mmCIF file of C-alpha atoms in Angstrom:
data_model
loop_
_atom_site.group_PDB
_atom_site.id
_atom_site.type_symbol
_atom_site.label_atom_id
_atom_site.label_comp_id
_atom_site.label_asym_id
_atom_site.label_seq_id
_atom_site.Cartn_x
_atom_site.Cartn_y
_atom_site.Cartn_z
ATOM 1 C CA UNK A 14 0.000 0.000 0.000
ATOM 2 C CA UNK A 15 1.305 3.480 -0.985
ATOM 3 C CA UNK A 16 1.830 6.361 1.121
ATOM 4 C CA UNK A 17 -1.063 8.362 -0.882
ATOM 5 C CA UNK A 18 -3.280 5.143 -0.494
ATOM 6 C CA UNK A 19 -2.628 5.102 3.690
ATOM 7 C CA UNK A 20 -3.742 9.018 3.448
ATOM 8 C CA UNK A 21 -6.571 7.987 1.259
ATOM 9 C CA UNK A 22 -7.733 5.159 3.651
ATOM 10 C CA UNK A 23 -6.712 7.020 7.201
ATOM 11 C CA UNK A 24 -8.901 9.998 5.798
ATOM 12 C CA UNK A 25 -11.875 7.772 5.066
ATOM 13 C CA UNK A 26 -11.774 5.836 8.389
ATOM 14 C CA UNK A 27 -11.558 8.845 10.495
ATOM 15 C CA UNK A 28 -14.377 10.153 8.691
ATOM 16 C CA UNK A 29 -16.666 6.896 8.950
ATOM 17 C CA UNK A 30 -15.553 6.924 12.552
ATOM 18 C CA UNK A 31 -17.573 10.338 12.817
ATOM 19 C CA UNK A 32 -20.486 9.346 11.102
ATOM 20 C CA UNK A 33 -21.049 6.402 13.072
ATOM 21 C CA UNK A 34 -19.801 7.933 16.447
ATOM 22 C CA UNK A 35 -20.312 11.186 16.012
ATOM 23 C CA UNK A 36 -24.274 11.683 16.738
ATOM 24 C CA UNK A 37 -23.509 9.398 19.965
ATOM 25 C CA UNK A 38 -20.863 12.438 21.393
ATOM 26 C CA UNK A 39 -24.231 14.625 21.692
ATOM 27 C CA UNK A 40 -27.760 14.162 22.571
ATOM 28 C CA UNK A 41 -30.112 15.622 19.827
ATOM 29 C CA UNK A 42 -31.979 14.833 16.633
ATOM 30 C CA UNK A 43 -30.601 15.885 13.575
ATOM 31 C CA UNK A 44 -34.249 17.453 12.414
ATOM 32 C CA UNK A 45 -35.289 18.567 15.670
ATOM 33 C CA UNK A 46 -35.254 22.657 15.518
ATOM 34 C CA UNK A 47 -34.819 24.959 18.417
ATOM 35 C CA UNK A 48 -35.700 28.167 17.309
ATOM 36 C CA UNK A 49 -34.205 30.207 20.173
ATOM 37 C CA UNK A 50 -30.450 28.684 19.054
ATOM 38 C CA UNK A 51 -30.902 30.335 15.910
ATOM 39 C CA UNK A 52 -27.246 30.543 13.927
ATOM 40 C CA UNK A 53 -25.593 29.703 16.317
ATOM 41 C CA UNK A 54 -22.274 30.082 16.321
ATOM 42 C CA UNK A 55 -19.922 26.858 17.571
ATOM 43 C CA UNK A 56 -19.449 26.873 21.419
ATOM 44 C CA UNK A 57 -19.031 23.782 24.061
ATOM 45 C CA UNK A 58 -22.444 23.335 23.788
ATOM 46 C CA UNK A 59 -22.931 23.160 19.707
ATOM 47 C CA UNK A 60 -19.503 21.915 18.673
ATOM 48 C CA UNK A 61 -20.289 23.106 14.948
ATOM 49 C CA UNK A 62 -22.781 25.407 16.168
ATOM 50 C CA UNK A 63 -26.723 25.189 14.653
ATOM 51 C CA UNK A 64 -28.144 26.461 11.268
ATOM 52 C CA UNK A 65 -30.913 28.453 10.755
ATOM 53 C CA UNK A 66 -33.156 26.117 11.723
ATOM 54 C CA UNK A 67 -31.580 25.932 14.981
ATOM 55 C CA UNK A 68 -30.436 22.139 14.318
ATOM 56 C CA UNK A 69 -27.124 20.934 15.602
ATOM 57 C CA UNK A 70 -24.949 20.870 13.044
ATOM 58 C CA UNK A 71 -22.184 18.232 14.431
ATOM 59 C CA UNK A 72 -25.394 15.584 14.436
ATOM 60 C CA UNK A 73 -26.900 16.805 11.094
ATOM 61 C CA UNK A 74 -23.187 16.790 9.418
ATOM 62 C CA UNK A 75 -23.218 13.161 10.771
ATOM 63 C CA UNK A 76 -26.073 12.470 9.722
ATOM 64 C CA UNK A 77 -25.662 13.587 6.205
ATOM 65 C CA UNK A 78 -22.118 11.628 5.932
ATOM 66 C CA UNK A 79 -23.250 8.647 6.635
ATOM 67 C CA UNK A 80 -26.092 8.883 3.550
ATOM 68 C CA UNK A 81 -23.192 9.768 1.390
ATOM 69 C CA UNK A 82 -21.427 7.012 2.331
ATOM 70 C CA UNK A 83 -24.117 4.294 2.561
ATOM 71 C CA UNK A 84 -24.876 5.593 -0.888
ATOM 72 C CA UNK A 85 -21.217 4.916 -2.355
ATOM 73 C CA UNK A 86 -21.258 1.462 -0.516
ATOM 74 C CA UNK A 87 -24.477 0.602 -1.957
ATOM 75 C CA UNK A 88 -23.435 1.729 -5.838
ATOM 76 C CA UNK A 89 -20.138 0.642 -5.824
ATOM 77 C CA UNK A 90 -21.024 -3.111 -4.674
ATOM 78 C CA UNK A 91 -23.877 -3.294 -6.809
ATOM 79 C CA UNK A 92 -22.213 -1.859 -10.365
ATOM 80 C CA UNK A 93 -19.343 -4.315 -9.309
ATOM 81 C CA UNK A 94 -21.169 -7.066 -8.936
ATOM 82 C CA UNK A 95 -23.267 -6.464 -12.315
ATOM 83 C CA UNK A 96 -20.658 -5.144 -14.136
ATOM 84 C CA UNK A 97 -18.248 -8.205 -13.962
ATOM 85 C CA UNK A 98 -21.038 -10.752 -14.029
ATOM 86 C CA UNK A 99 -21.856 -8.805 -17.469
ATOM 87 C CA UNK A 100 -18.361 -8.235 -18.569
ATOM 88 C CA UNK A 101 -17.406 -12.427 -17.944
ATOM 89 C CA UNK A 102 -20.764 -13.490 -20.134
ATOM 90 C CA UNK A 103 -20.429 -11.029 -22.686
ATOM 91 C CA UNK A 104 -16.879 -12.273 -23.357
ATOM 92 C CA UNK A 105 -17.771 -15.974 -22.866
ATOM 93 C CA UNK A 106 -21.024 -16.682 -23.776
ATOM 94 C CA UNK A 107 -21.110 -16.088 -27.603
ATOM 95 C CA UNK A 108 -21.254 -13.539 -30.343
ATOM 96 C CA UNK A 109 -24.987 -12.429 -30.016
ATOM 97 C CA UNK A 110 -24.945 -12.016 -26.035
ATOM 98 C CA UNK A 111 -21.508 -9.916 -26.758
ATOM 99 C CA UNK A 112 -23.469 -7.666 -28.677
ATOM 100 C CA UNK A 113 -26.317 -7.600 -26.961
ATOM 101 C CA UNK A 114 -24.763 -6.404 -24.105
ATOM 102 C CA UNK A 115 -22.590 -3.858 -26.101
ATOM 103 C CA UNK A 116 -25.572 -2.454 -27.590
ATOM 104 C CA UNK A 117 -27.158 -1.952 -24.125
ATOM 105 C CA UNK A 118 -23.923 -0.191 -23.148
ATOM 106 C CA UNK A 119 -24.555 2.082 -26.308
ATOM 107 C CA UNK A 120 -27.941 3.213 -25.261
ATOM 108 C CA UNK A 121 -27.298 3.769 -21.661
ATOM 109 C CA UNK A 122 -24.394 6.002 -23.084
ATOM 110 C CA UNK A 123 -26.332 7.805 -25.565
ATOM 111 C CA UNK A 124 -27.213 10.173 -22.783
ATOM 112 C CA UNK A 125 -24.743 11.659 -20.494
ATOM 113 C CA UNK A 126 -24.682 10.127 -16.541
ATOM 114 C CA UNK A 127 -25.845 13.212 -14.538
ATOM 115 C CA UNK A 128 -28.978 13.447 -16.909
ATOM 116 C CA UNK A 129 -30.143 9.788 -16.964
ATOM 117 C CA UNK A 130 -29.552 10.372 -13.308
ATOM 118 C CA UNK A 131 -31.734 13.207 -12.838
ATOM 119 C CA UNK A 132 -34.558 11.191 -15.375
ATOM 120 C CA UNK A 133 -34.965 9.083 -12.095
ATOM 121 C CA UNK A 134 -34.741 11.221 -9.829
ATOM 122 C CA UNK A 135 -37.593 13.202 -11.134
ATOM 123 C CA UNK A 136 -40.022 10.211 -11.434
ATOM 124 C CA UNK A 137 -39.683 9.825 -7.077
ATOM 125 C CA UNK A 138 -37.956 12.690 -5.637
ATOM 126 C CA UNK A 139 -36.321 12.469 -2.847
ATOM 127 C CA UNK A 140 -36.133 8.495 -2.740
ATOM 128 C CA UNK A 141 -32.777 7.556 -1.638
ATOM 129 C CA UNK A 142 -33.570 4.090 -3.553
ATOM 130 C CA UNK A 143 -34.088 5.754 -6.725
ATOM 131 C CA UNK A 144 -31.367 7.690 -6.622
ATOM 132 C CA UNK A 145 -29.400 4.275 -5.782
ATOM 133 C CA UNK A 146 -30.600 2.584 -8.702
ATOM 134 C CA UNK A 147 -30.153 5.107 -10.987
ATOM 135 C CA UNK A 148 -25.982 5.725 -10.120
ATOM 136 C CA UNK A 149 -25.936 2.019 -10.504
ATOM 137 C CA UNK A 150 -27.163 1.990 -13.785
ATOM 138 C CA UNK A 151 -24.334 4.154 -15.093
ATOM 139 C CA UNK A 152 -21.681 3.168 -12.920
ATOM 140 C CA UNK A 153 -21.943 -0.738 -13.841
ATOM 141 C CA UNK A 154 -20.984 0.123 -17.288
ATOM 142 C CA UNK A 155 -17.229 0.296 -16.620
ATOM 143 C CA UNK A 156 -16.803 -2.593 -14.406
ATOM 144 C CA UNK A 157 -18.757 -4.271 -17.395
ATOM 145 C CA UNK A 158 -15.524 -2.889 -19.839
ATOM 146 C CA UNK A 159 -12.972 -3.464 -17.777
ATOM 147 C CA UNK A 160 -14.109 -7.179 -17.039
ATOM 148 C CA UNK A 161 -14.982 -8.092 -20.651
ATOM 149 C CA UNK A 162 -11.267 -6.874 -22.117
ATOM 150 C CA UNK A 163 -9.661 -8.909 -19.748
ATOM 151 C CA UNK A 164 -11.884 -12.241 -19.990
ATOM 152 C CA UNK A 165 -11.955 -11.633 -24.023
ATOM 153 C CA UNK A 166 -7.728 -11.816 -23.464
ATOM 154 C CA UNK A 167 -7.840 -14.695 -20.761
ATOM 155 C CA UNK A 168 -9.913 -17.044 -22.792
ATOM 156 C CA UNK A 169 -7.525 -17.395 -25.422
ATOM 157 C CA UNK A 170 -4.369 -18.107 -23.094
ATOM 158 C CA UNK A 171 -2.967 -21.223 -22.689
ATOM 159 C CA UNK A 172 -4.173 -21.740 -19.330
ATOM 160 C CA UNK A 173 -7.305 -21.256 -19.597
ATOM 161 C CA UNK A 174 -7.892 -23.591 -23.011
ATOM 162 C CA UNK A 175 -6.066 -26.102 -20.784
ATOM 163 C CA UNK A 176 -8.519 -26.088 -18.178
ATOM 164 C CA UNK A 177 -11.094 -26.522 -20.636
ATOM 165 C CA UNK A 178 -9.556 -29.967 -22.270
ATOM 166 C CA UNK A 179 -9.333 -30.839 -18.318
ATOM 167 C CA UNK A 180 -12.930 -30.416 -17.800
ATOM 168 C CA UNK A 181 -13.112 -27.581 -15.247
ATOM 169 C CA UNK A 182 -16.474 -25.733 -15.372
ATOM 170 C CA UNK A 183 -17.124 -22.129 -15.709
ATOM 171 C CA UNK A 184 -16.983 -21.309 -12.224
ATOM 172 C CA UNK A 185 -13.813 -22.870 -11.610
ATOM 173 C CA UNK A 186 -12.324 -21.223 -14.149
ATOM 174 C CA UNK A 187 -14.031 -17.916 -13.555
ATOM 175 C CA UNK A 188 -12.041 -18.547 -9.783
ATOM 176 C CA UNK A 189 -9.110 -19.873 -11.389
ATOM 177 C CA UNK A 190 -7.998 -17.285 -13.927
ATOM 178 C CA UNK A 191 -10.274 -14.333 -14.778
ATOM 179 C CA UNK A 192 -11.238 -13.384 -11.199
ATOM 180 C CA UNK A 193 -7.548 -13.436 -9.897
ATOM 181 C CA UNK A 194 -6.740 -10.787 -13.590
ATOM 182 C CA UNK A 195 -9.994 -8.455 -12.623
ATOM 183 C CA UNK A 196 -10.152 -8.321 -8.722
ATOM 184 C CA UNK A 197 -6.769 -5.650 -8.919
ATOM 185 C CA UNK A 198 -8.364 -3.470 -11.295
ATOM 186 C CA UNK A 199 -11.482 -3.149 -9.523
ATOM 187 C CA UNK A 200 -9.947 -1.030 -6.516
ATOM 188 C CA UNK A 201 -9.146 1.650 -8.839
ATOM 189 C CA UNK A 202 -12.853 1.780 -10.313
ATOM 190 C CA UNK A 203 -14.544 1.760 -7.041
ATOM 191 C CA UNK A 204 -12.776 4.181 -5.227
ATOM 192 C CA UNK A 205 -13.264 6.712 -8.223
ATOM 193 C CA UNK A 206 -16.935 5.306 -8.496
ATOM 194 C CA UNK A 207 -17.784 6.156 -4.867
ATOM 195 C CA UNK A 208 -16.918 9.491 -4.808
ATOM 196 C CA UNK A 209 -18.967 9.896 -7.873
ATOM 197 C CA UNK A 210 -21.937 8.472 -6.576
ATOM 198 C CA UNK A 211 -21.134 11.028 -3.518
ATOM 199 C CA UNK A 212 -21.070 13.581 -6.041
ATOM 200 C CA UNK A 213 -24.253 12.840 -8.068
ATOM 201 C CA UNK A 214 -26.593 12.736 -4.985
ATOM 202 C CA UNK A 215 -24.649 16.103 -3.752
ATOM 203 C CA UNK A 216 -25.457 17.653 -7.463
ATOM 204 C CA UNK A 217 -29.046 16.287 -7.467
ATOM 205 C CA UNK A 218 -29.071 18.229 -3.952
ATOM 206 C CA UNK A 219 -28.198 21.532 -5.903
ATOM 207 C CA UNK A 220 -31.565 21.376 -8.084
ATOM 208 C CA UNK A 221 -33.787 19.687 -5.278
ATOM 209 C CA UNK A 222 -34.387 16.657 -6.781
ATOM 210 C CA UNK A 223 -32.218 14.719 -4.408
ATOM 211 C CA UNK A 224 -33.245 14.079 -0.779
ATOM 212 C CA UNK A 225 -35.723 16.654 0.667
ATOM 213 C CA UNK A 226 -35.688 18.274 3.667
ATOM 214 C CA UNK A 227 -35.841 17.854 6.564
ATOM 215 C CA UNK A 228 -32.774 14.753 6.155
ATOM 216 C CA UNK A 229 -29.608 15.751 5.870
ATOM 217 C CA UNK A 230 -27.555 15.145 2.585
ATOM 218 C CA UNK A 231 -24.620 17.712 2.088
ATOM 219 C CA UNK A 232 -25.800 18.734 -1.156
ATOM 220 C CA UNK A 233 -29.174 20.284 0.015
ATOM 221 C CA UNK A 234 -27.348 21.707 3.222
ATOM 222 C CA UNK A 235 -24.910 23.680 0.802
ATOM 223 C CA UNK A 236 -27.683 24.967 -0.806
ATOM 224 C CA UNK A 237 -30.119 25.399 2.138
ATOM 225 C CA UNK A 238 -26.973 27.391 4.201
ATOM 226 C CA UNK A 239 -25.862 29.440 1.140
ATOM 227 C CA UNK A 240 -28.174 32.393 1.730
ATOM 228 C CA UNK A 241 -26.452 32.561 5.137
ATOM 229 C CA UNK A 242 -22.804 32.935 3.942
ATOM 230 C CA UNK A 243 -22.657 36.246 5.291
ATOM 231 C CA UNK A 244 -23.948 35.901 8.755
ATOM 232 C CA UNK A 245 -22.541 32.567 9.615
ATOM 233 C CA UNK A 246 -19.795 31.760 6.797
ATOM 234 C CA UNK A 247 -18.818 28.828 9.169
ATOM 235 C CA UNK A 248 -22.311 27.560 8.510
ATOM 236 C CA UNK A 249 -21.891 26.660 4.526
ATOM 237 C CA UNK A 250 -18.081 25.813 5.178
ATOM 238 C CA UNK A 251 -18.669 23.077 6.967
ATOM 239 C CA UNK A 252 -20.799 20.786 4.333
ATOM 240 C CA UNK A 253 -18.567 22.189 1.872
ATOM 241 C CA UNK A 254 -15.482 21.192 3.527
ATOM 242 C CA UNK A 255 -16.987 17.692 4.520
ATOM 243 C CA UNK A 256 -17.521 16.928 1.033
ATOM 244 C CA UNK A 257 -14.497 17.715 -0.002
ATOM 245 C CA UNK A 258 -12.470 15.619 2.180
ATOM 246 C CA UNK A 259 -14.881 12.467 1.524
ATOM 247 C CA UNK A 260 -14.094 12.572 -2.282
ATOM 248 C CA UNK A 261 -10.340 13.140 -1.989
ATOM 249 C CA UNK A 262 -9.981 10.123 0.913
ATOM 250 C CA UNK A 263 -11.501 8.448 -1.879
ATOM 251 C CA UNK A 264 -9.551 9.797 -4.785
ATOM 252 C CA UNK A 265 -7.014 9.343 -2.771
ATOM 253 C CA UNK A 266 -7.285 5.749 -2.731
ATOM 254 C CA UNK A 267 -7.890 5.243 -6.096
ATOM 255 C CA UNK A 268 -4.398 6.829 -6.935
ATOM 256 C CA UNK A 269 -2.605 5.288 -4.461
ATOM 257 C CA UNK A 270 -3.723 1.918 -6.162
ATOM 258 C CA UNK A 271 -2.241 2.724 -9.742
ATOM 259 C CA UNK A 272 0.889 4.085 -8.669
#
């Protein structure tokens, strides 16, 4: 592991460390508002003071991280697990599934990702499930590419023709010598992937089609807190920065792996 890659991952834990601890360091709901704690600014009794709302912003921050990150959790493991399963059958299991699949891979890319996200998101705003399925539909596509190219080179090795004349099945093959040749690429992919999925329900925040109030998701708080950026700059720093430090643990990551 690189040095960028132990940054990457000692970032992320310390920051899944607050999002699972962090709303247990202070009693509170993250929706509950208290109107006379208005702006609050942070003291030893709000730790990242309140917003305008008068909701404590340490629990709500907490809150909100751990959406994000049950988000890229979600997307990455499902677009990995449908993206090689797709990629290892297009390459193996004839001509017409190879281009059935490739066409499908055409169409999804005929639009761009953001806006065949935001299709969905429109039909059931706010649904954190929707919003789930659609960054898995586009984020599948490049474990799909990734897997195919390498099963398309594997089944014409040596090893892999021998295994056939033994009698091995698919699985044990799929175990035995494609698995082993995809599992180090996929690192790369889903760190990348999950802060994109962070990204996409942050964006879909922006134009309030993401989650709607009153949950936190940092997206919407950026927004919600960005009238107040004179009064209590702190206020729309703190989503801002949070968001920022979750994609480049992740990025992070990613790098480390292809140095």
């Amino acid at each position: 592991m690189s040095s960028t890659q132990k940054t990457g991952a000692g970032l992320l834990l310390l920051l899944v460390t607050y999002a699972i601890f962090g709303p247990m360091l202070q009693n509170g709901d993250a929706t509950a508002q208290d109107l006379n704690h208005i702006l609050t600014s942070p003291n030893s009794e709000f730790w990242l003071g309140t917003d305008h709302f008068g909701r404590n912003m340490w629990i709500r921050l907490a809150d909100a991280l751990q959406l994000s990150l049950m988000m890229a959790a979600l997307c990455v493991l499902t677009s990995a697990v449908i993206g090689v399963t797709a990629g290892v059958l297009a390459a193996t299991g004839g001509r017409w599934l190879d281009r059935g699949l490739d066409a499908l891979v055409t169409m999804i890319l005929a639009l761009p990702g953001l806006v065949l996200v935001l299709i969905f998101a429109a039909i059931v705003p706010g649904s954190f499930w929707m919003l789930y399925v659609a960054i898995s539909l586009i984020q599948w596509i490049e474990y799909f590419r990734v897997s195919r190219a390498i099963t398309q080179r594997l089944t014409r090795s040596p090893e892999v023709q021998s295994s056939k004349l033994m009698g091995f099945g698919q699985w044990y093959i799929f175990r035995r010598h494609y698995w082993p040749a995809i599992a180090p690429q996929l690192f790369t992919i889903a760190a990348f992937g999950a802060a994109n999925a962070i990204l996409m329900m942050a964006s879909l925040g922006f134009v309030y089609v993401g989650i709607q109030p009153p949950l936190a998701e940092l997206g919407l708080m950026i927004v919600e807190h960005f009238p107040y950026y004179s009064d209590a700059p702190w206020l729309l720093a703190q989503p801002l920065l949070l968001l920022a430090l979750v994609v480049l643990a992740c990025h992070l990551m990613g790098r480390g792996r292809t140095q």
